[in-house]
């Protein structure tokens, strides 16, 4: 019986040193999850977002007359946008539970936060 060993020579080298960047670099999948702010209340339309590990982007649309943003606690924050704007934040996340929130003063305390569950 033949042993099913992988030949060491089959290792694919992904050389990306200097020079011209190629598109062949293996990138973590980047998935965008959309949510929106409530039109009048200090809340999001989602309290839980489930995402796959890797690069995660949250994209918040703001239909409210109040300024809002989207951020992932400890991982980064998007810019504060006014009505009609979109705030985005991206982070490379491992499995775990994170908090997404609006960092405008007092908003998270009032309820503008939720769980981001990465699996
Ligand atoms: Cu807010």
Tab-separated table of C-alpha atoms and ligand atoms in Angstrom:
chain	number	residue	atom	x	y	z
A	1	UNK	CA	0.000	0.000	0.000
A	2	UNK	CA	1.255	3.447	-0.850
A	3	UNK	CA	1.596	5.931	1.880
A	4	UNK	CA	-0.297	9.069	1.158
A	5	UNK	CA	2.285	11.572	2.170
A	6	UNK	CA	2.329	15.020	0.736
A	7	UNK	CA	5.526	15.721	-1.100
A	8	UNK	CA	7.471	18.444	0.583
A	9	UNK	CA	8.204	19.911	-2.806
A	10	UNK	CA	4.547	20.622	-3.335
A	11	UNK	CA	4.598	23.504	-0.919
A	12	UNK	CA	3.428	26.534	-2.745
A	13	UNK	CA	5.515	29.548	-2.131
A	14	UNK	CA	3.634	32.762	-1.983
A	15	UNK	CA	6.464	35.161	-2.366
A	16	UNK	CA	5.430	38.697	-1.825
A	17	UNK	CA	8.667	40.419	-1.052
A	18	UNK	CA	8.938	43.903	-2.367
A	19	UNK	CA	8.417	44.684	-5.979
A	20	UNK	CA	5.102	44.998	-7.678
A	21	UNK	CA	2.153	43.892	-5.662
A	22	UNK	CA	0.178	41.130	-7.270
A	23	UNK	CA	-3.399	40.168	-6.722
A	24	UNK	CA	-2.370	36.610	-6.004
A	25	UNK	CA	-1.751	37.231	-2.326
A	26	UNK	CA	-4.191	35.138	-0.387
A	27	UNK	CA	-6.376	37.500	1.546
A	28	UNK	CA	-8.792	36.722	4.285
A	29	UNK	CA	-12.321	37.003	2.982
A	30	UNK	CA	-13.771	40.398	3.648
A	31	UNK	CA	-17.441	40.244	4.419
A	32	UNK	CA	-19.564	43.317	4.905
A	33	UNK	CA	-22.459	43.300	7.325
A	34	UNK	CA	-24.955	46.094	7.015
A	35	UNK	CA	-26.981	47.714	9.689
A	36	UNK	CA	-28.674	51.016	10.220
A	37	UNK	CA	-29.378	53.438	12.986
A	38	UNK	CA	-32.934	53.989	14.118
A	39	UNK	CA	-34.583	57.069	12.633
A	40	UNK	CA	-35.328	58.636	15.974
A	41	UNK	CA	-34.122	56.465	18.828
A	42	UNK	CA	-30.630	55.777	20.072
A	43	UNK	CA	-30.492	52.249	18.775
A	44	UNK	CA	-29.437	50.128	15.859
A	45	UNK	CA	-31.776	47.959	13.840
A	46	UNK	CA	-29.810	44.912	14.980
A	47	UNK	CA	-28.748	43.872	18.448
A	48	UNK	CA	-26.742	40.867	17.293
A	49	UNK	CA	-24.599	40.374	14.230
A	50	UNK	CA	-23.134	36.998	13.373
A	51	UNK	CA	-19.970	37.024	11.313
A	52	UNK	CA	-17.323	34.675	10.023
A	53	UNK	CA	-13.778	35.052	11.303
A	54	UNK	CA	-11.458	36.979	9.049
A	55	UNK	CA	-11.839	40.502	7.834
A	56	UNK	CA	-15.170	41.852	8.956
A	57	UNK	CA	-16.621	45.147	7.827
A	58	UNK	CA	-19.625	46.733	9.462
A	59	UNK	CA	-21.420	49.320	7.397
A	60	UNK	CA	-23.874	51.569	9.158
A	61	UNK	CA	-26.336	53.764	7.319
A	62	UNK	CA	-27.660	56.697	9.268
A	63	UNK	CA	-31.199	57.839	8.458
A	64	UNK	CA	-31.417	59.824	11.687
A	65	UNK	CA	-31.001	63.541	12.249
A	66	UNK	CA	-28.531	62.655	14.990
A	67	UNK	CA	-24.885	61.945	14.210
A	68	UNK	CA	-23.796	58.331	14.626
A	69	UNK	CA	-20.955	55.999	13.869
A	70	UNK	CA	-20.198	52.328	14.043
A	71	UNK	CA	-17.267	50.890	15.904
A	72	UNK	CA	-16.044	47.573	17.197
A	73	UNK	CA	-14.898	47.904	20.766
A	74	UNK	CA	-11.132	47.699	20.999
A	75	UNK	CA	-10.763	47.117	17.257
A	76	UNK	CA	-11.503	50.376	15.560
A	77	UNK	CA	-14.127	52.937	14.819
A	78	UNK	CA	-15.760	54.478	11.831
A	79	UNK	CA	-16.222	58.173	11.302
A	80	UNK	CA	-19.239	59.919	12.744
A	81	UNK	CA	-21.758	60.652	10.004
A	82	UNK	CA	-24.864	62.765	9.770
A	83	UNK	CA	-28.175	61.941	8.177
A	84	UNK	CA	-27.766	60.114	4.912
A	85	UNK	CA	-24.185	59.117	5.647
A	86	UNK	CA	-22.553	55.741	5.988
A	87	UNK	CA	-20.011	54.856	8.639
A	88	UNK	CA	-17.842	51.784	8.195
A	89	UNK	CA	-15.327	49.961	10.326
A	90	UNK	CA	-13.186	46.982	9.411
A	91	UNK	CA	-11.214	44.618	11.575
A	92	UNK	CA	-9.664	41.213	11.286
A	93	UNK	CA	-11.385	39.162	13.926
A	94	UNK	CA	-10.895	35.755	15.427
A	95	UNK	CA	-13.655	33.683	16.889
A	96	UNK	CA	-15.214	35.338	19.856
A	97	UNK	CA	-17.810	37.800	20.974
A	98	UNK	CA	-17.219	41.486	20.436
A	99	UNK	CA	-19.249	44.606	21.083
A	100	UNK	CA	-20.283	46.948	18.317
A	101	UNK	CA	-21.395	50.395	19.308
A	102	UNK	CA	-21.833	54.029	18.442
A	103	UNK	CA	-19.102	56.064	20.119
A	104	UNK	CA	-20.921	59.392	20.055
A	105	UNK	CA	-21.115	60.559	23.646
A	106	UNK	CA	-23.877	58.818	25.582
A	107	UNK	CA	-25.256	56.820	22.664
A	108	UNK	CA	-23.921	53.401	23.634
A	109	UNK	CA	-25.132	53.908	27.183
A	110	UNK	CA	-28.561	54.726	25.852
A	111	UNK	CA	-28.655	51.508	23.899
A	112	UNK	CA	-26.615	51.941	20.751
A	113	UNK	CA	-24.642	48.778	21.084
A	114	UNK	CA	-24.893	45.125	20.314
A	115	UNK	CA	-23.066	41.852	20.110
A	116	UNK	CA	-20.878	40.824	17.233
A	117	UNK	CA	-20.498	37.075	17.363
A	118	UNK	CA	-17.647	35.762	15.271
A	119	UNK	CA	-17.399	32.065	14.535
B	1	LIG	CU1	-25.066	57.228	17.869
